[in-house]
Amino acid sequence: MSGQNTGIVTLVGAGPGDPDLLTIGALRALERAEVVVFDNLICPEILEHASAAELIDVGKLPFGKQTAQETINGILVREGSLGRNVVRLKGGDPFIFGRGTEEIEALHRAGVPFRVIPGVTSLNGVLGSAGVALTSRGRNRGFAVFTGAGVSDASEFKLWAEYPGPVVVYMGIHRAQEIATQFIASGRSPSEPVTIVVRGGTPREVIAETTLAELPTTLSDPSEWTPGIIAIGVSREHAFRARPLDGKLVVLGKEPLDGPASDTLRALGARPVRGVNHVPVHPFAREIELPARIEGR
Ligand SMILES: C[S@@+](CC[C@H](N)C(=O)[O-])C[C@H]1O[C@@H](n2cnc3c(N)ncnc32)[C@H](O)[C@@H]1O
C-alpha cells in the first residue's frame, strides 16, 4: 500500500450495452467516480452517469485500436496510487471473458485496494432480452459456454459440441465455419437451430435465426456481425415470436425511449428507436413507422 493517498479501484461490469441492464451498484460507483477507465462500450450513454469524472478511453476494438493490457493495468495502478476514486468500467461482467483477473492481480501486486461490482453478462443480458431462454423446466437442465477466441485446435470445438444441450459461443463470429464443421462432425444435426444476436440491447441490434449447416453462410461477412453472441441448439421462445410487433423497429416521435410508449411497444415485441441515425443497416432488421402515440395507451 502506498500510504494514505491510495484510492480504490472498482472494477464495474457495465452490462452488454442496454443502459437498463446497469446494476444499482454500477450506477452508484459511476456517480462517485473521479476517474473512469472505460472499454469500447457499446452504449456511450452509460458514461453520462459519471458526469464529474475524468474519462480515460482504453477501448479495445477487435482488429482496431488496441490498448495493451499492461498499459491498462499501469493506468489503474497509477490512478489508484494517486488517491483517486477510480472506476474501471468493463463490458458485461468483468470476470466473464473480461480480463478482470489480470487487472485485480496487478492492483494486488501494487498494493492498491480494489473491489468488483459484477455486471450482467451477454449470455443472459443479450440472449434473454432477445427471447432465448437457456434453460426451461422439462427441456434442458444446463448449457455450456465457451469463447471462440484463441481456439487453435479443432478438437476443442469437438469437445464443446459433445455437450448434451445448448452451447453458447462468445467471440465466435469469425469461427463460424469451424464451429459448424466440427459440431456437425461430432454428430449434431445440420438442422439444429442457431440464434445469433449482434449489438444486443443497442438500437442497431440484429437477431438472426439460422441452422448449424447455414451458419457459415449467414455469417459470411463477419465484420457486420460484431460484437455478436451465438447460441447453438436453442431458439427464441414461441411466446416472443408470437407478439404482434415482433422484430419490428418503431421510430418514435417525441416520446422518450424510456417512457410509457416504449414500454408498450416493447411488450408488443417491437424495438423503439429514435430518429434516422439509429435505423439499422442490416437486411435482417425490418423497419416500420408507427405514430408515436399508441392507441389505447
Ligand atoms: C471480450 S468479450 C466480453 C464479454 C463481457 N465481459 C460479458 O460479460 O458479456 C466480448 C464478446 O462478448 C459478446 N458481447 C458483448 N456485448 C455484446 C452485445 N451487446 N451483443 C452481442 N454480443 C455481445 C460477444 O461475443 C463479444 O465478442
mmCIF file of C-alpha atoms and ligand atoms in Angstrom:
data_model
loop_
_atom_site.group_PDB
_atom_site.id
_atom_site.type_symbol
_atom_site.label_atom_id
_atom_site.label_comp_id
_atom_site.label_asym_id
_atom_site.label_seq_id
_atom_site.Cartn_x
_atom_site.Cartn_y
_atom_site.Cartn_z
ATOM 1 C CA MET A 1 0.000 0.000 0.000
ATOM 2 C CA SER A 2 1.414 3.361 -0.928
ATOM 3 C CA GLY A 3 0.088 5.177 2.137
ATOM 4 C CA GLN A 4 -2.786 7.472 2.996
ATOM 5 C CA ASN A 5 -3.167 8.723 -0.552
ATOM 6 C CA THR A 6 -4.126 5.375 -2.026
ATOM 7 C CA GLY A 7 -7.542 5.382 -3.620
ATOM 8 C CA ILE A 8 -9.785 2.492 -4.545
ATOM 9 C CA VAL A 9 -10.162 0.956 -7.960
ATOM 10 C CA THR A 10 -13.585 -0.553 -8.582
ATOM 11 C CA LEU A 11 -13.997 -2.951 -11.485
ATOM 12 C CA VAL A 12 -17.552 -2.387 -12.640
ATOM 13 C CA GLY A 13 -19.491 -4.562 -15.056
ATOM 14 C CA ALA A 14 -21.477 -2.250 -17.353
ATOM 15 C CA GLY A 15 -23.670 -4.967 -18.851
ATOM 16 C CA PRO A 16 -23.719 -5.712 -22.563
ATOM 17 C CA GLY A 17 -24.975 -2.358 -23.831
ATOM 18 C CA ASP A 18 -28.535 -1.612 -22.797
ATOM 19 C CA PRO A 19 -28.431 1.039 -20.026
ATOM 20 C CA ASP A 20 -31.407 -0.746 -18.399
ATOM 21 C CA LEU A 21 -29.016 -3.579 -17.548
ATOM 22 C CA LEU A 22 -26.712 -1.471 -15.386
ATOM 23 C CA THR A 23 -26.893 -2.502 -11.749
ATOM 24 C CA ILE A 24 -27.618 -0.042 -8.964
ATOM 25 C CA GLY A 25 -24.114 -0.706 -7.660
ATOM 26 C CA ALA A 26 -22.638 0.223 -11.031
ATOM 27 C CA LEU A 27 -24.701 3.396 -11.139
ATOM 28 C CA ARG A 28 -23.569 4.483 -7.672
ATOM 29 C CA ALA A 29 -19.934 3.738 -8.451
ATOM 30 C CA LEU A 30 -20.134 5.817 -11.628
ATOM 31 C CA GLU A 31 -21.771 8.740 -9.847
ATOM 32 C CA ARG A 32 -18.986 8.781 -7.244
ATOM 33 C CA ALA A 33 -16.069 8.182 -9.615
ATOM 34 C CA GLU A 34 -13.273 10.704 -10.043
ATOM 35 C CA VAL A 35 -11.800 8.763 -12.969
ATOM 36 C CA VAL A 36 -13.468 6.259 -15.284
ATOM 37 C CA VAL A 37 -11.239 3.982 -17.330
ATOM 38 C CA PHE A 38 -13.560 2.513 -19.933
ATOM 39 C CA ASP A 39 -13.599 -0.007 -22.739
ATOM 40 C CA ASN A 40 -15.173 0.297 -26.121
ATOM 41 C CA LEU A 41 -18.604 0.479 -24.541
ATOM 42 C CA ILE A 42 -21.484 -0.392 -26.756
ATOM 43 C CA CYS A 43 -23.571 2.334 -25.205
ATOM 44 C CA PRO A 44 -21.699 5.594 -24.536
ATOM 45 C CA GLU A 45 -24.835 6.887 -22.777
ATOM 46 C CA ILE A 46 -23.726 4.895 -19.722
ATOM 47 C CA LEU A 47 -20.855 7.339 -19.245
ATOM 48 C CA GLU A 48 -23.329 10.159 -18.663
ATOM 49 C CA HIS A 49 -23.770 8.796 -15.143
ATOM 50 C CA ALA A 50 -20.140 9.706 -14.433
ATOM 51 C CA SER A 51 -20.648 13.395 -15.088
ATOM 52 C CA ALA A 52 -17.987 14.517 -12.591
ATOM 53 C CA ALA A 53 -15.277 12.097 -13.667
ATOM 54 C CA GLU A 54 -12.256 12.323 -15.901
ATOM 55 C CA LEU A 55 -12.784 9.783 -18.687
ATOM 56 C CA ILE A 56 -9.940 7.618 -19.981
ATOM 57 C CA ASP A 57 -10.734 5.583 -23.095
ATOM 58 C CA VAL A 58 -8.773 2.349 -23.317
ATOM 59 C CA GLY A 59 -11.236 0.748 -25.736
ATOM 60 C CA LYS A 60 -10.144 -2.392 -27.456
ATOM 61 C CA LEU A 61 -11.895 -2.972 -30.746
ATOM 62 C CA PRO A 62 -11.374 -6.286 -32.494
ATOM 63 C CA PHE A 63 -8.920 -5.555 -35.311
ATOM 64 C CA GLY A 64 -8.985 -1.869 -34.383
ATOM 65 C CA LYS A 65 -7.495 0.449 -31.864
ATOM 66 C CA GLN A 66 -5.812 -1.525 -29.109
ATOM 67 C CA THR A 67 -4.514 -0.628 -25.704
ATOM 68 C CA ALA A 68 -2.209 -3.301 -24.344
ATOM 69 C CA GLN A 69 -3.466 -4.943 -21.170
ATOM 70 C CA GLU A 70 -0.221 -3.977 -19.403
ATOM 71 C CA THR A 71 -0.866 -0.334 -20.271
ATOM 72 C CA ILE A 72 -4.378 -0.556 -18.829
ATOM 73 C CA ASN A 73 -3.051 -2.216 -15.678
ATOM 74 C CA GLY A 74 -0.470 0.579 -15.395
ATOM 75 C CA ILE A 75 -3.157 3.277 -15.688
ATOM 76 C CA LEU A 76 -5.262 1.641 -12.971
ATOM 77 C CA VAL A 77 -2.304 1.334 -10.611
ATOM 78 C CA ARG A 78 -1.192 4.910 -11.341
ATOM 79 C CA GLU A 79 -4.631 6.450 -10.802
ATOM 80 C CA GLY A 80 -5.317 4.360 -7.687
ATOM 81 C CA SER A 81 -1.915 5.255 -6.253
ATOM 82 C CA LEU A 82 -2.723 8.943 -6.753
ATOM 83 C CA GLY A 83 -5.512 8.503 -4.227
ATOM 84 C CA ARG A 84 -8.322 8.809 -6.736
ATOM 85 C CA ASN A 85 -11.624 7.021 -6.732
ATOM 86 C CA VAL A 86 -11.282 5.013 -9.942
ATOM 87 C CA VAL A 87 -13.935 3.060 -11.812
ATOM 88 C CA ARG A 88 -12.700 0.537 -14.314
ATOM 89 C CA LEU A 89 -15.805 0.139 -16.476
ATOM 90 C CA LYS A 90 -15.945 -3.077 -18.451
ATOM 91 C CA GLY A 91 -18.495 -4.515 -20.889
ATOM 92 C CA GLY A 92 -20.750 -7.240 -19.495
ATOM 93 C CA ASP A 93 -19.187 -8.819 -16.426
ATOM 94 C CA PRO A 94 -15.507 -8.254 -15.558
ATOM 95 C CA PHE A 95 -14.868 -11.932 -14.849
ATOM 96 C CA ILE A 96 -16.579 -13.397 -17.906
ATOM 97 C CA PHE A 97 -14.128 -13.170 -20.791
ATOM 98 C CA GLY A 98 -13.268 -9.730 -19.444
ATOM 99 C CA ARG A 99 -9.634 -9.976 -18.268
ATOM 100 C CA GLY A 100 -10.756 -8.807 -14.828
ATOM 101 C CA THR A 101 -8.420 -11.287 -13.134
ATOM 102 C CA GLU A 102 -5.363 -9.705 -14.740
ATOM 103 C CA GLU A 103 -6.400 -6.264 -13.543
ATOM 104 C CA ILE A 104 -7.042 -7.245 -9.924
ATOM 105 C CA GLU A 105 -3.732 -9.161 -9.862
ATOM 106 C CA ALA A 106 -1.883 -6.028 -10.996
ATOM 107 C CA LEU A 107 -3.683 -3.936 -8.364
ATOM 108 C CA HIS A 108 -2.960 -6.512 -5.687
ATOM 109 C CA ARG A 109 0.736 -6.599 -6.606
ATOM 110 C CA ALA A 110 0.892 -2.801 -6.419
ATOM 111 C CA GLY A 111 -0.965 -2.725 -3.099
ATOM 112 C CA VAL A 112 -3.887 -0.717 -4.476
ATOM 113 C CA PRO A 113 -7.230 -1.613 -2.857
ATOM 114 C CA PHE A 114 -9.854 -2.817 -5.272
ATOM 115 C CA ARG A 115 -13.380 -4.110 -5.368
ATOM 116 C CA VAL A 116 -15.535 -5.727 -8.043
ATOM 117 C CA ILE A 117 -19.144 -4.959 -8.949
ATOM 118 C CA PRO A 118 -20.285 -7.799 -11.219
ATOM 119 C CA GLY A 119 -22.318 -6.960 -14.289
ATOM 120 C CA VAL A 120 -24.978 -8.612 -16.419
ATOM 121 C CA THR A 121 -23.151 -10.695 -18.990
ATOM 122 C CA SER A 122 -24.152 -11.049 -22.652
ATOM 123 C CA LEU A 123 -25.168 -14.621 -22.030
ATOM 124 C CA ASN A 124 -28.331 -13.665 -20.198
ATOM 125 C CA GLY A 125 -28.479 -9.921 -20.932
ATOM 126 C CA VAL A 126 -28.402 -10.168 -24.707
ATOM 127 C CA LEU A 127 -29.877 -13.600 -25.325
ATOM 128 C CA GLY A 128 -32.559 -13.225 -22.659
ATOM 129 C CA SER A 129 -33.713 -9.856 -23.999
ATOM 130 C CA ALA A 130 -33.961 -11.418 -27.463
ATOM 131 C CA GLY A 131 -36.241 -14.171 -26.172
ATOM 132 C CA VAL A 132 -33.719 -17.002 -25.929
ATOM 133 C CA ALA A 133 -34.251 -18.947 -22.696
ATOM 134 C CA LEU A 134 -31.148 -21.006 -21.981
ATOM 135 C CA THR A 135 -32.961 -23.361 -19.634
ATOM 136 C CA SER A 136 -36.546 -24.442 -19.400
ATOM 137 C CA ARG A 137 -38.050 -26.942 -16.999
ATOM 138 C CA GLY A 138 -38.532 -30.277 -18.697
ATOM 139 C CA ARG A 139 -36.456 -29.243 -21.722
ATOM 140 C CA ASN A 140 -32.857 -28.988 -20.525
ATOM 141 C CA ARG A 141 -31.055 -28.825 -17.224
ATOM 142 C CA GLY A 142 -27.951 -26.992 -18.313
ATOM 143 C CA PHE A 143 -25.974 -25.304 -21.041
ATOM 144 C CA ALA A 144 -22.316 -24.868 -21.936
ATOM 145 C CA VAL A 145 -20.422 -21.656 -22.681
ATOM 146 C CA PHE A 146 -17.085 -21.081 -24.336
ATOM 147 C CA THR A 147 -15.159 -18.452 -26.249
ATOM 148 C CA GLY A 148 -14.197 -18.995 -29.877
ATOM 149 C CA ALA A 149 -11.227 -16.639 -29.475
ATOM 150 C CA GLY A 150 -7.912 -18.414 -29.192
ATOM 151 C CA VAL A 151 -9.183 -21.902 -30.057
ATOM 152 C CA SER A 152 -6.297 -23.308 -32.073
ATOM 153 C CA ASP A 153 -7.239 -26.954 -32.240
ATOM 154 C CA ALA A 154 -10.334 -28.402 -33.934
ATOM 155 C CA SER A 155 -10.604 -30.993 -31.175
ATOM 156 C CA GLU A 156 -11.509 -28.202 -28.748
ATOM 157 C CA PHE A 157 -14.590 -27.320 -30.797
ATOM 158 C CA LYS A 158 -15.489 -31.024 -30.819
ATOM 159 C CA LEU A 159 -15.272 -31.132 -27.044
ATOM 160 C CA TRP A 160 -17.880 -28.378 -26.732
ATOM 161 C CA ALA A 161 -20.011 -29.970 -29.458
ATOM 162 C CA GLU A 162 -20.314 -33.091 -27.337
ATOM 163 C CA TYR A 163 -22.088 -31.217 -24.543
ATOM 164 C CA PRO A 164 -25.640 -32.631 -24.442
ATOM 165 C CA GLY A 165 -27.553 -29.342 -24.598
ATOM 166 C CA PRO A 166 -27.383 -25.737 -25.794
ATOM 167 C CA VAL A 167 -23.921 -24.268 -26.312
ATOM 168 C CA VAL A 168 -23.243 -20.530 -26.251
ATOM 169 C CA VAL A 169 -20.218 -19.064 -28.004
ATOM 170 C CA TYR A 170 -18.742 -15.684 -27.107
ATOM 171 C CA MET A 171 -16.349 -14.196 -29.680
ATOM 172 C CA GLY A 172 -17.218 -16.918 -32.173
ATOM 173 C CA ILE A 173 -18.409 -14.894 -35.162
ATOM 174 C CA HIS A 174 -15.103 -15.298 -37.000
ATOM 175 C CA ARG A 175 -15.062 -19.035 -36.321
ATOM 176 C CA ALA A 176 -18.458 -19.847 -37.886
ATOM 177 C CA GLN A 177 -17.117 -22.258 -40.477
ATOM 178 C CA GLU A 178 -15.063 -24.258 -37.962
ATOM 179 C CA ILE A 179 -17.876 -24.295 -35.426
ATOM 180 C CA ALA A 180 -20.382 -25.615 -37.970
ATOM 181 C CA THR A 181 -17.982 -28.203 -39.389
ATOM 182 C CA GLN A 182 -16.852 -29.550 -36.038
ATOM 183 C CA PHE A 183 -20.287 -29.549 -34.426
ATOM 184 C CA ILE A 184 -21.804 -31.448 -37.352
ATOM 185 C CA ALA A 185 -18.815 -33.828 -37.479
ATOM 186 C CA SER A 186 -19.429 -34.538 -33.794
ATOM 187 C CA GLY A 187 -22.930 -35.733 -34.521
ATOM 188 C CA ARG A 188 -25.050 -32.637 -34.008
ATOM 189 C CA SER A 189 -27.793 -32.269 -36.594
ATOM 190 C CA PRO A 190 -27.124 -29.864 -39.515
ATOM 191 C CA SER A 191 -30.671 -28.583 -38.977
ATOM 192 C CA GLU A 192 -30.087 -27.759 -35.309
ATOM 193 C CA PRO A 193 -31.259 -24.181 -34.641
ATOM 194 C CA VAL A 194 -28.730 -21.421 -34.072
ATOM 195 C CA THR A 195 -29.617 -17.950 -32.800
ATOM 196 C CA ILE A 196 -27.215 -15.052 -33.193
ATOM 197 C CA VAL A 197 -27.625 -11.672 -31.545
ATOM 198 C CA VAL A 198 -25.428 -8.819 -32.688
ATOM 199 C CA ARG A 199 -25.032 -5.493 -30.860
ATOM 200 C CA GLY A 200 -27.674 -6.755 -28.445
ATOM 201 C CA GLY A 201 -29.556 -4.149 -26.462
ATOM 202 C CA THR A 202 -28.476 -1.295 -28.718
ATOM 203 C CA PRO A 203 -30.540 0.490 -31.378
ATOM 204 C CA ARG A 204 -28.582 -1.439 -34.011
ATOM 205 C CA GLU A 205 -29.356 -4.864 -32.605
ATOM 206 C CA VAL A 206 -29.791 -7.669 -35.126
ATOM 207 C CA ILE A 207 -31.229 -11.084 -34.309
ATOM 208 C CA ALA A 208 -30.707 -13.873 -36.817
ATOM 209 C CA GLU A 209 -32.140 -17.364 -36.666
ATOM 210 C CA THR A 210 -30.374 -19.970 -38.740
ATOM 211 C CA THR A 211 -29.143 -23.579 -38.559
ATOM 212 C CA LEU A 212 -25.769 -25.188 -37.945
ATOM 213 C CA ALA A 213 -25.430 -26.036 -41.643
ATOM 214 C CA GLU A 214 -26.300 -22.469 -42.686
ATOM 215 C CA LEU A 215 -24.201 -20.737 -40.020
ATOM 216 C CA PRO A 216 -21.139 -20.052 -42.231
ATOM 217 C CA THR A 217 -23.328 -18.565 -44.958
ATOM 218 C CA THR A 218 -25.269 -16.431 -42.503
ATOM 219 C CA LEU A 219 -22.027 -15.068 -41.054
ATOM 220 C CA SER A 220 -20.163 -14.861 -44.349
ATOM 221 C CA ASP A 221 -19.256 -11.210 -43.717
ATOM 222 C CA PRO A 222 -18.131 -11.314 -40.070
ATOM 223 C CA SER A 223 -17.452 -7.579 -39.912
ATOM 224 C CA GLU A 224 -21.216 -6.959 -39.998
ATOM 225 C CA TRP A 225 -21.806 -9.245 -37.051
ATOM 226 C CA THR A 226 -19.685 -7.891 -34.220
ATOM 227 C CA PRO A 227 -20.000 -7.943 -31.371
ATOM 228 C CA GLY A 228 -22.192 -10.991 -31.569
ATOM 229 C CA ILE A 229 -23.084 -13.981 -29.457
ATOM 230 C CA ILE A 230 -24.061 -17.371 -30.872
ATOM 231 C CA ALA A 231 -26.471 -19.792 -29.192
ATOM 232 C CA ILE A 232 -26.465 -23.290 -30.675
ATOM 233 C CA GLY A 233 -29.360 -25.656 -30.065
ATOM 234 C CA VAL A 234 -31.823 -23.096 -28.810
ATOM 235 C CA SER A 235 -34.318 -20.761 -30.473
ATOM 236 C CA ARG A 236 -36.251 -17.702 -29.494
ATOM 237 C CA GLU A 237 -39.265 -18.655 -27.410
ATOM 238 C CA HIS A 238 -42.505 -19.060 -29.302
ATOM 239 C CA ALA A 239 -44.220 -16.578 -26.988
ATOM 240 C CA PHE A 240 -41.709 -13.914 -28.058
ATOM 241 C CA ARG A 241 -42.113 -14.516 -31.766
ATOM 242 C CA ALA A 242 -45.889 -14.541 -31.471
ATOM 243 C CA ARG A 243 -46.082 -10.970 -30.227
ATOM 244 C CA PRO A 244 -47.763 -8.752 -32.829
ATOM 245 C CA LEU A 245 -44.815 -6.419 -33.450
ATOM 246 C CA ASP A 246 -42.046 -8.995 -33.082
ATOM 247 C CA GLY A 247 -38.889 -7.933 -34.913
ATOM 248 C CA LYS A 248 -40.226 -4.524 -35.882
ATOM 249 C CA LEU A 249 -38.339 -1.323 -35.342
ATOM 250 C CA VAL A 250 -40.525 1.582 -34.401
ATOM 251 C CA VAL A 251 -39.172 5.069 -34.879
ATOM 252 C CA LEU A 252 -40.535 7.192 -32.055
ATOM 253 C CA GLY A 253 -41.534 10.791 -32.440
ATOM 254 C CA LYS A 254 -41.251 12.973 -29.373
ATOM 255 C CA GLU A 255 -41.816 10.238 -26.791
ATOM 256 C CA PRO A 256 -38.745 9.357 -24.736
ATOM 257 C CA LEU A 257 -37.118 5.994 -25.346
ATOM 258 C CA ASP A 258 -37.563 5.118 -21.675
ATOM 259 C CA GLY A 259 -41.158 6.351 -21.416
ATOM 260 C CA PRO A 260 -44.512 4.552 -21.352
ATOM 261 C CA ALA A 261 -44.841 4.443 -25.163
ATOM 262 C CA SER A 262 -41.621 2.484 -25.298
ATOM 263 C CA ASP A 263 -42.799 0.127 -22.583
ATOM 264 C CA THR A 264 -45.975 -0.601 -24.548
ATOM 265 C CA LEU A 265 -44.053 -1.141 -27.781
ATOM 266 C CA ARG A 266 -41.552 -3.458 -26.106
ATOM 267 C CA ALA A 267 -44.359 -5.515 -24.614
ATOM 268 C CA LEU A 268 -45.759 -5.918 -28.130
ATOM 269 C CA GLY A 269 -42.366 -7.155 -29.305
ATOM 270 C CA ALA A 270 -41.149 -4.024 -31.095
ATOM 271 C CA ARG A 271 -37.907 -2.198 -30.620
ATOM 272 C CA PRO A 272 -38.399 1.538 -30.257
ATOM 273 C CA VAL A 273 -35.629 3.709 -31.706
ATOM 274 C CA ARG A 274 -35.079 7.394 -32.046
ATOM 275 C CA GLY A 275 -34.504 9.066 -35.410
ATOM 276 C CA VAL A 276 -32.912 8.025 -38.653
ATOM 277 C CA ASN A 277 -29.365 7.757 -37.306
ATOM 278 C CA HIS A 278 -30.379 4.735 -35.333
ATOM 279 C CA VAL A 279 -32.008 2.810 -38.141
ATOM 280 C CA PRO A 280 -30.083 -0.429 -38.554
ATOM 281 C CA VAL A 281 -28.458 -1.145 -41.852
ATOM 282 C CA HIS A 282 -28.685 -4.890 -41.899
ATOM 283 C CA PRO A 283 -31.348 -6.609 -44.034
ATOM 284 C CA PHE A 284 -32.430 -8.793 -41.128
ATOM 285 C CA ALA A 285 -33.810 -5.722 -39.440
ATOM 286 C CA ARG A 286 -37.169 -4.675 -40.746
ATOM 287 C CA GLU A 287 -38.384 -1.168 -40.255
ATOM 288 C CA ILE A 288 -41.839 0.234 -39.887
ATOM 289 C CA GLU A 289 -43.005 3.598 -38.751
ATOM 290 C CA LEU A 290 -45.942 3.927 -36.409
ATOM 291 C CA PRO A 291 -47.466 7.048 -34.999
ATOM 292 C CA ALA A 292 -45.615 7.954 -31.836
ATOM 293 C CA ARG A 293 -48.886 7.862 -29.901
ATOM 294 C CA ILE A 294 -50.016 4.283 -29.426
ATOM 295 C CA GLU A 295 -53.744 3.659 -29.488
ATOM 296 C CA GLY A 296 -55.201 2.518 -26.219
ATOM 297 C CA ARG A 297 -52.342 3.834 -24.165
HETATM 298 C C1 LIG B 1 -14.328 -9.662 -24.766
HETATM 299 S S1 LIG B 1 -15.873 -10.467 -24.637
HETATM 300 C C2 LIG B 1 -16.510 -9.598 -23.270
HETATM 301 C C3 LIG B 1 -17.675 -10.290 -22.629
HETATM 302 C C4 LIG B 1 -18.226 -9.494 -21.475
HETATM 303 N N1 LIG B 1 -17.300 -9.434 -20.394
HETATM 304 C C5 LIG B 1 -19.550 -10.078 -20.988
HETATM 305 O O1 LIG B 1 -19.639 -10.487 -19.825
HETATM 306 O O2 LIG B 1 -20.518 -10.086 -21.771
HETATM 307 C C6 LIG B 1 -16.748 -9.749 -25.997
HETATM 308 C C7 LIG B 1 -17.811 -10.681 -26.533
HETATM 309 O O3 LIG B 1 -18.976 -10.624 -25.723
HETATM 310 C C8 LIG B 1 -20.123 -10.746 -26.546
HETATM 311 N N2 LIG B 1 -20.887 -9.494 -26.456
HETATM 312 C C9 LIG B 1 -20.604 -8.440 -25.676
HETATM 313 N N3 LIG B 1 -21.556 -7.496 -25.795
HETATM 314 C C10 LIG B 1 -22.453 -7.963 -26.699
HETATM 315 C C11 LIG B 1 -23.664 -7.433 -27.251
HETATM 316 N N4 LIG B 1 -24.172 -6.252 -26.873
HETATM 317 N N5 LIG B 1 -24.331 -8.184 -28.161
HETATM 318 C C12 LIG B 1 -23.871 -9.405 -28.514
HETATM 319 N N6 LIG B 1 -22.733 -9.949 -28.032
HETATM 320 C C13 LIG B 1 -22.040 -9.241 -27.119
HETATM 321 C C14 LIG B 1 -19.617 -11.016 -27.959
HETATM 322 O O4 LIG B 1 -19.493 -12.420 -28.124
HETATM 323 C C15 LIG B 1 -18.274 -10.347 -27.912
HETATM 324 O O5 LIG B 1 -17.417 -10.850 -28.926
#
